[in-house]
PDB file of C-alpha atoms in Angstrom:
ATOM      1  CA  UNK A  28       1.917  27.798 104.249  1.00 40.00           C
ATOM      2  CA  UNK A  29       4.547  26.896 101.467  1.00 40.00           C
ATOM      3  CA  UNK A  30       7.966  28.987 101.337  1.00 39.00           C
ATOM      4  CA  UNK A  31       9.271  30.255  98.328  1.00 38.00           C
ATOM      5  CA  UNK A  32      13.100  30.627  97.684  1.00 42.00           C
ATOM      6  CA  UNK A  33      15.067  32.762  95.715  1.00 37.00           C
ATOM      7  CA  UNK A  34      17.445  31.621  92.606  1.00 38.00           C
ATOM      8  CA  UNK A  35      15.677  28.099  92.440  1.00 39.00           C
ATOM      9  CA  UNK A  36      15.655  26.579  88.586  1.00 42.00           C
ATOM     10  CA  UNK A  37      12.368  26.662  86.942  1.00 45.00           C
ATOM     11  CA  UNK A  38      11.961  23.090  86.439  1.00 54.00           C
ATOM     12  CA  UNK A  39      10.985  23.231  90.569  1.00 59.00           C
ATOM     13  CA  UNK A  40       8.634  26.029  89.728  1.00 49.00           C
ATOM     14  CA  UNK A  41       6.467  24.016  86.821  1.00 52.00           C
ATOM     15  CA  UNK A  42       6.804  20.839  89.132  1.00 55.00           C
ATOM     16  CA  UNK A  43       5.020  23.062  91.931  1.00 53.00           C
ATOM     17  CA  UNK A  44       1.991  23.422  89.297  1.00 48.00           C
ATOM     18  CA  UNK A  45       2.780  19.924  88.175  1.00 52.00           C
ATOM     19  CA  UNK A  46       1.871  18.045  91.892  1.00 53.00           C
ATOM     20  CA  UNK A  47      -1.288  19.958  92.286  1.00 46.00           C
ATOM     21  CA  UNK A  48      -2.910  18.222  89.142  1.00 45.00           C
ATOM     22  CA  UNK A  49      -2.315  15.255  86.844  1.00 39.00           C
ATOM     23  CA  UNK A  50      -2.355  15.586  83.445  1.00 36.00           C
ATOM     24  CA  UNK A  51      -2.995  13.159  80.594  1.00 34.00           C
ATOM     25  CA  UNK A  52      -1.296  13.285  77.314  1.00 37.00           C
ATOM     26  CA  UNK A  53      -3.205  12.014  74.571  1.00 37.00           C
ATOM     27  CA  UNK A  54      -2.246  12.108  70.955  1.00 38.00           C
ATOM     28  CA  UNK A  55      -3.412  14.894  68.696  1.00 41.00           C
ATOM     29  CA  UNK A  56      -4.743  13.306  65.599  1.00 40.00           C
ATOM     30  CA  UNK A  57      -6.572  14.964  62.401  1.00 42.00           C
ATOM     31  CA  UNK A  58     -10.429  13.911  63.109  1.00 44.00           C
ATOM     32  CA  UNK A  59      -9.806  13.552  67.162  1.00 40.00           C
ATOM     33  CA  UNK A  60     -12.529  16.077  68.168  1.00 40.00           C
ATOM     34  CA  UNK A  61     -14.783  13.876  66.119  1.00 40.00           C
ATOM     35  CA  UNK A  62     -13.448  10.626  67.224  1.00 40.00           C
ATOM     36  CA  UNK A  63     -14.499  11.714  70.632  1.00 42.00           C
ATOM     37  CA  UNK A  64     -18.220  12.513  70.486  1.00 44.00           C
ATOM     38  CA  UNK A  65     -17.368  16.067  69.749  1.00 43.00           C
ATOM     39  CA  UNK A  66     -18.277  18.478  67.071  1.00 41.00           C
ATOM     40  CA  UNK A  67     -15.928  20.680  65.030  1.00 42.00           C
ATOM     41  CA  UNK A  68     -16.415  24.295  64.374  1.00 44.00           C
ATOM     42  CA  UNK A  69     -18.536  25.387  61.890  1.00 41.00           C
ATOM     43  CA  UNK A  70     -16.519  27.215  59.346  1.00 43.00           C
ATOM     44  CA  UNK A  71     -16.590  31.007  59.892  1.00 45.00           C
ATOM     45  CA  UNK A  72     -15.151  32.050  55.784  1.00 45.00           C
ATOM     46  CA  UNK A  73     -17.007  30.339  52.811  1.00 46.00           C
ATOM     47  CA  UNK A  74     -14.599  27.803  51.576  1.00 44.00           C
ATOM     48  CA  UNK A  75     -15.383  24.554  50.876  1.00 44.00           C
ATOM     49  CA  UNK A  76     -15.131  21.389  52.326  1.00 43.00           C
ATOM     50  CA  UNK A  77     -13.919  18.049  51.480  1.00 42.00           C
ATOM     51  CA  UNK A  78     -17.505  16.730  52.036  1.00 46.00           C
ATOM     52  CA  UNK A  79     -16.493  13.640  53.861  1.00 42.00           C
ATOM     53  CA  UNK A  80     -17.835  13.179  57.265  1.00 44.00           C
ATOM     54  CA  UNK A  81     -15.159  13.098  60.342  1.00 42.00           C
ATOM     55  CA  UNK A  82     -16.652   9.989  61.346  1.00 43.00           C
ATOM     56  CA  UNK A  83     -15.346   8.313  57.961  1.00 46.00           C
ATOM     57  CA  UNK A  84     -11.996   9.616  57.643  1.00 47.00           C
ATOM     58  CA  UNK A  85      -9.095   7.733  57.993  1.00 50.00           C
ATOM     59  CA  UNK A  86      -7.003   8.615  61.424  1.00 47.00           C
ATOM     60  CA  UNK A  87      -3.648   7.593  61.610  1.00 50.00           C
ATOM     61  CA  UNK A  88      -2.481   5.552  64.435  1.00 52.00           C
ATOM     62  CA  UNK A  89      -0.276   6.677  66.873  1.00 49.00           C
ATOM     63  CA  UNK A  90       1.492   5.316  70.227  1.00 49.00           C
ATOM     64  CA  UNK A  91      -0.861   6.991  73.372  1.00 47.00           C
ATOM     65  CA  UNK A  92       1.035   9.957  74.453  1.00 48.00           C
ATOM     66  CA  UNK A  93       3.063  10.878  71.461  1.00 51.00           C
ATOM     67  CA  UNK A  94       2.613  13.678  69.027  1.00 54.00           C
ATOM     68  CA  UNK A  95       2.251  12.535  65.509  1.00 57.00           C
ATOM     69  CA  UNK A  96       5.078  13.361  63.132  1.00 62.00           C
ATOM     70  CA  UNK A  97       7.727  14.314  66.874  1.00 71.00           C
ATOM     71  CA  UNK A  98      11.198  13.751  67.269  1.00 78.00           C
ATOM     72  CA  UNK A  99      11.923  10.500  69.813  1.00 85.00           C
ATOM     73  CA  UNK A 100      12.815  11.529  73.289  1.00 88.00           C
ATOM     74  CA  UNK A 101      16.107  10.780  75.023  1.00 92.00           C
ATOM     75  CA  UNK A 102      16.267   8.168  77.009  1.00 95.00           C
ATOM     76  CA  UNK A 103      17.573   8.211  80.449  1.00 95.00           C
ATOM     77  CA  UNK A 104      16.845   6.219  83.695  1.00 95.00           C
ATOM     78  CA  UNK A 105      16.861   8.486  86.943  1.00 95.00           C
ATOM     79  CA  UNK A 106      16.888   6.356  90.023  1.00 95.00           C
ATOM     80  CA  UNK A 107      16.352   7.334  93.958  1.00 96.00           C
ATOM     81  CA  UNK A 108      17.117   5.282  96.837  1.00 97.00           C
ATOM     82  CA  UNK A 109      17.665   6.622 100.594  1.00 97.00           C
ATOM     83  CA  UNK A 110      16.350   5.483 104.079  1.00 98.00           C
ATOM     84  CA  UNK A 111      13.333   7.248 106.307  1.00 98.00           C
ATOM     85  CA  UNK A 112      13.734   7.457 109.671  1.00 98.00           C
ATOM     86  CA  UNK A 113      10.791   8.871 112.307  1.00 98.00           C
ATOM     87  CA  UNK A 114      11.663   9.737 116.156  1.00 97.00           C
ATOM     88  CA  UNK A 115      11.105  12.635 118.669  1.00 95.00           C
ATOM     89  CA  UNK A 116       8.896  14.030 116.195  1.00 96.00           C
ATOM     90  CA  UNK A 117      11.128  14.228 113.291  1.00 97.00           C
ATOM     91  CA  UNK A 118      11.584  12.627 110.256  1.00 98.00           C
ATOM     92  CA  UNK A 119      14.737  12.281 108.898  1.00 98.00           C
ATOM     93  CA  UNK A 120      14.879  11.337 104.734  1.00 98.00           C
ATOM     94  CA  UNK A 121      18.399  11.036 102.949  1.00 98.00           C
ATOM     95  CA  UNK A 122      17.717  10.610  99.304  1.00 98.00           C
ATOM     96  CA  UNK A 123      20.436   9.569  96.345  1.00 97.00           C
ATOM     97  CA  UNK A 124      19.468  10.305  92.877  1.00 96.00           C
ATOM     98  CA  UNK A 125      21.517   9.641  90.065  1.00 95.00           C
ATOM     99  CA  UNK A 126      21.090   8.857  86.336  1.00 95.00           C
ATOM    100  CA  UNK A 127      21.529   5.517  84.690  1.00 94.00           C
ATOM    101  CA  UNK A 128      21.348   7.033  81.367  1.00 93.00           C
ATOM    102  CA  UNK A 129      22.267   6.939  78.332  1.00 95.00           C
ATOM    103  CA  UNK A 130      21.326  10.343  78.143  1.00 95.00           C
ATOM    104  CA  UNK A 131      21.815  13.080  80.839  1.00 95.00           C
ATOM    105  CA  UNK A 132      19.173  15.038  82.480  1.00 94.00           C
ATOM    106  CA  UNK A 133      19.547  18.800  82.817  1.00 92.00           C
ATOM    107  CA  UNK A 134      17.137  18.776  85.969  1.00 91.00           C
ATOM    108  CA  UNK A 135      14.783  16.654  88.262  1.00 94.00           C
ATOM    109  CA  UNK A 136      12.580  17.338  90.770  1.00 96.00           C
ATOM    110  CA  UNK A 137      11.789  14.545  93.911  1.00 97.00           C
ATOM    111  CA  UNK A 138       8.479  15.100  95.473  1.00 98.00           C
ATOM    112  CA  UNK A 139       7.861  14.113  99.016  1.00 98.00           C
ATOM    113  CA  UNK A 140       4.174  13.856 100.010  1.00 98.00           C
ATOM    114  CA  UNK A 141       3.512  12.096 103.249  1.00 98.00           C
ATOM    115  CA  UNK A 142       0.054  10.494 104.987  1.00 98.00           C
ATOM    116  CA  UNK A 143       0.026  13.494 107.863  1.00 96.00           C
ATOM    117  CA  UNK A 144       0.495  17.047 107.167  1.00 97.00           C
ATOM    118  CA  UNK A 145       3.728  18.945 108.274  1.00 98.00           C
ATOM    119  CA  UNK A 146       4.214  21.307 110.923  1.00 97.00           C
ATOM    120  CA  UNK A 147       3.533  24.683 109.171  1.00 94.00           C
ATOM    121  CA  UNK A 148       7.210  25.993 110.367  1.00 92.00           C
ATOM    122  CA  UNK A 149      10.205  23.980 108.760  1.00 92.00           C
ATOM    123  CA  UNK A 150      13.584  24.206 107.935  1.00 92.00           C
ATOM    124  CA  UNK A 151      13.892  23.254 104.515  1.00 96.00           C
ATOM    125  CA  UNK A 152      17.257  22.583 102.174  1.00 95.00           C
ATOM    126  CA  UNK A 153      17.959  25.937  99.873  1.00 93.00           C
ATOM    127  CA  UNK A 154      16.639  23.247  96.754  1.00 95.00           C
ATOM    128  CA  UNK A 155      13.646  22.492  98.506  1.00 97.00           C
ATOM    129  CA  UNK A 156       9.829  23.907  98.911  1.00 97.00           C
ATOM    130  CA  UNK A 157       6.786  23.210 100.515  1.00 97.00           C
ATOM    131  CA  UNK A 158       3.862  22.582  97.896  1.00 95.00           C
ATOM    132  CA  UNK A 159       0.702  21.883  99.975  1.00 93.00           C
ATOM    133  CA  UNK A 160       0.384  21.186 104.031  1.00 96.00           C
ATOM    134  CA  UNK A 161       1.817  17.344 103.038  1.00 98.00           C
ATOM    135  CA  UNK A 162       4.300  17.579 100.552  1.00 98.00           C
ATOM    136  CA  UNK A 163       7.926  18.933 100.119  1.00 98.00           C
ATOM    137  CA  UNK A 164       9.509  19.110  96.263  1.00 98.00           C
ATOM    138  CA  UNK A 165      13.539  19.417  95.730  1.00 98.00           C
ATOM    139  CA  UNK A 166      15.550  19.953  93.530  1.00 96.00           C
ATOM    140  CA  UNK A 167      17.983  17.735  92.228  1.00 93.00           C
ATOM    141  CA  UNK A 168      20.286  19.624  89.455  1.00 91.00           C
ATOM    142  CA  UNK A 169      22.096  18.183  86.537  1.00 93.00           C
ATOM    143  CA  UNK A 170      22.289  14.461  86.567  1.00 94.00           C
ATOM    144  CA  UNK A 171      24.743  13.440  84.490  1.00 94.00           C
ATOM    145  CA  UNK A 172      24.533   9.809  82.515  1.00 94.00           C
ATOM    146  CA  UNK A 173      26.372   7.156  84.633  1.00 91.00           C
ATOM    147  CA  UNK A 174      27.805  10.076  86.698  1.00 88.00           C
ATOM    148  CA  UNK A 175      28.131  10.773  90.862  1.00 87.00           C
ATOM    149  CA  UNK A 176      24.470  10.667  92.863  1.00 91.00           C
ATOM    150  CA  UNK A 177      23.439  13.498  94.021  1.00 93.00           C
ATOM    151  CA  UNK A 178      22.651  13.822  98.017  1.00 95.00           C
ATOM    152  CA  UNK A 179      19.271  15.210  99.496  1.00 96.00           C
ATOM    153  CA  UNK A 180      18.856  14.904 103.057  1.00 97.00           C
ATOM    154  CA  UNK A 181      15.620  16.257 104.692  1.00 98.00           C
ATOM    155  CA  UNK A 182      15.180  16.860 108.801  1.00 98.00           C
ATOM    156  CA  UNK A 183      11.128  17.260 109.129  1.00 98.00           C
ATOM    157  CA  UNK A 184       8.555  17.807 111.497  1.00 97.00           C
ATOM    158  CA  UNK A 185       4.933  16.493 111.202  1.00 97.00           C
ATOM    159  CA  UNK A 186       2.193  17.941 113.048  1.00 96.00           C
ATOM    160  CA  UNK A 187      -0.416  16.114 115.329  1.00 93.00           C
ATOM    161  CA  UNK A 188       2.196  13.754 116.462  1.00 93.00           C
ATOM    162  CA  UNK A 189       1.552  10.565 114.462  1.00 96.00           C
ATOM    163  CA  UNK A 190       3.056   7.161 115.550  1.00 96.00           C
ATOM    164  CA  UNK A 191       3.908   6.585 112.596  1.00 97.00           C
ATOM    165  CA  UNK A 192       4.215   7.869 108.774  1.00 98.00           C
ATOM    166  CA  UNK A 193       3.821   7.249 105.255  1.00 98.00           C
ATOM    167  CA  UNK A 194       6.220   8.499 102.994  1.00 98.00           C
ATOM    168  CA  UNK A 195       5.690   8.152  98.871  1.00 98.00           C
ATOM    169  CA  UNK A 196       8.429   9.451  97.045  1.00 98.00           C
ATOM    170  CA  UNK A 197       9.039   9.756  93.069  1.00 97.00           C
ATOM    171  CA  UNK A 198       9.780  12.262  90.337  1.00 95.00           C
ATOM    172  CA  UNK A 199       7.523  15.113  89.265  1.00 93.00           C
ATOM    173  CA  UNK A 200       9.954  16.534  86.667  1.00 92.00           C
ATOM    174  CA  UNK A 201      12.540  14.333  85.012  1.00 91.00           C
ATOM    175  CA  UNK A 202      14.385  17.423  82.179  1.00 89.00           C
ATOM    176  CA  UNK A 203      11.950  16.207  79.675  1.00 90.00           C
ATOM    177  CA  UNK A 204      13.269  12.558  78.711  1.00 93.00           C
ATOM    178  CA  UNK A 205      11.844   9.844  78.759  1.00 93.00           C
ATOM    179  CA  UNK A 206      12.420   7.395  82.157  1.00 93.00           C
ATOM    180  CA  UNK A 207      13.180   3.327  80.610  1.00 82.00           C
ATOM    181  CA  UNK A 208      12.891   2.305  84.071  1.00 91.00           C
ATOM    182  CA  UNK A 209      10.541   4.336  86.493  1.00 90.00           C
ATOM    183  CA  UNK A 210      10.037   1.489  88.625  1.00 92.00           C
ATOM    184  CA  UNK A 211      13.567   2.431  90.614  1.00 94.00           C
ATOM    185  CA  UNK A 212      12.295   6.296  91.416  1.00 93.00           C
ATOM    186  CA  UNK A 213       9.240   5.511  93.080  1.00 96.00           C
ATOM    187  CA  UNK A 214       8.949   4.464  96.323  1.00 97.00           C
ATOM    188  CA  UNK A 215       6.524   4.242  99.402  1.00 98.00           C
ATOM    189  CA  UNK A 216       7.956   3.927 103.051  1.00 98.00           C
ATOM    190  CA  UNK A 217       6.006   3.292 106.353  1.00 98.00           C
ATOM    191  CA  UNK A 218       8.068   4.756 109.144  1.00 98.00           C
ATOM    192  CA  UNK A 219       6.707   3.983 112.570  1.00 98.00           C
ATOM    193  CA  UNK A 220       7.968   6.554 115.352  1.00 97.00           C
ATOM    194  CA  UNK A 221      10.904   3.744 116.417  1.00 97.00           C
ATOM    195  CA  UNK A 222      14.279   5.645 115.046  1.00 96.00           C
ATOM    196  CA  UNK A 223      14.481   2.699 112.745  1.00 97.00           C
ATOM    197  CA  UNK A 224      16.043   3.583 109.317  1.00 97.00           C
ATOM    198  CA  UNK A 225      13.488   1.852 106.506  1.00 98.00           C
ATOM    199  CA  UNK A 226      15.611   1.943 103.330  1.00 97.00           C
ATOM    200  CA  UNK A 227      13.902   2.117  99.959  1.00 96.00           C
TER     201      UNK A 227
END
């Protein structure tokens, strides 16, 4: 059952809808539709055509995921590192995100998802929610370019009572820029129920 809190940023809100389906970006490009097996609409008013057929018109090339014709992105590098720790039935996360840069990111959002589901009662952080029985998104705020980390610490409880867990963490919602290095906020930890700390 996920909770829902009040006065959360929306960025957490469109990450919610963002973890429960992956979405490709492909490049819009005149003669696309055609490109891809598929037919254009007939015409609905009477005015004419060029008379050249989709299949032989020229398509300009663009990089995969980019618009043709929009502005660059800004460029920042978000990064998260913390430790897991599983005992007693609780798993214990402390996260530090912070921004590399150059540019600053108005908002990110962490998701959590983890190999067993969670208990259905939990006490989560005021920037946190539960999206699904497995995963947990927070909020990080403003991360400003070269600027302080910002500190996330989680105190959860699966249910079943696994020996040991799976964590994958990495970000859902980076403010729109684009991430040079993604590699250093995207992790996976396997926490057996010891009380070790397993830093990532």
């Amino acid at each position: 059952m996920g909770l829902t809190r009040r006065g959360l940023l929306m960025p957490l809100s469109a990450a919610a809808m963002a973890a429960a389906m992956t979405v490709l970006v492909t490049a819009v490009v005149p003669g696309a539709a055609a490109s891809a097996g598929t037919s254009p609409e007939a015409p609905t008013s009477g005015a004419p055509t060029s008379g050249v057929p989709a299949s032989a018109a020229p398509v300009p090339e663009a990089p995969v995921g980019e618009v043709v014709g929009a502005a660059p992105l800004p460029e920042a590098d978000l990064s998260h590192h913390g430790y897991v720790s599983f005992s007693n039935g609780h798993i214990a996360i402390r996260i530090r995100s912070e921004n590399l840069g150059p540019s600053d990111v108005t908002a990110s959002t962490v998701r959590l998802r983890f190999s067993a589901p969670l208990a259905v009662t939990q006490e989560l952080p005021y920037d946190c929610l539960r999206s699904g029985k497995a995963t947990v998104l927070c909020e990080t705020g403003w991360l400003r370019s070269g600027g302080g980390a910002r500190q996330t610490a989680l105190d959860l409880r699966p249910a079943g009572g696994p020996d040991e867990v799976i964590v994958r963490l990495d970000t859902v919602w980076n403010g729109g820029v684009r991430d040079a290095d993604p590699k250093n906020n995207v992790h996976q930890v396997l926490a057996p129920a010891t009380g070790d700390a397993y830093a990532f």
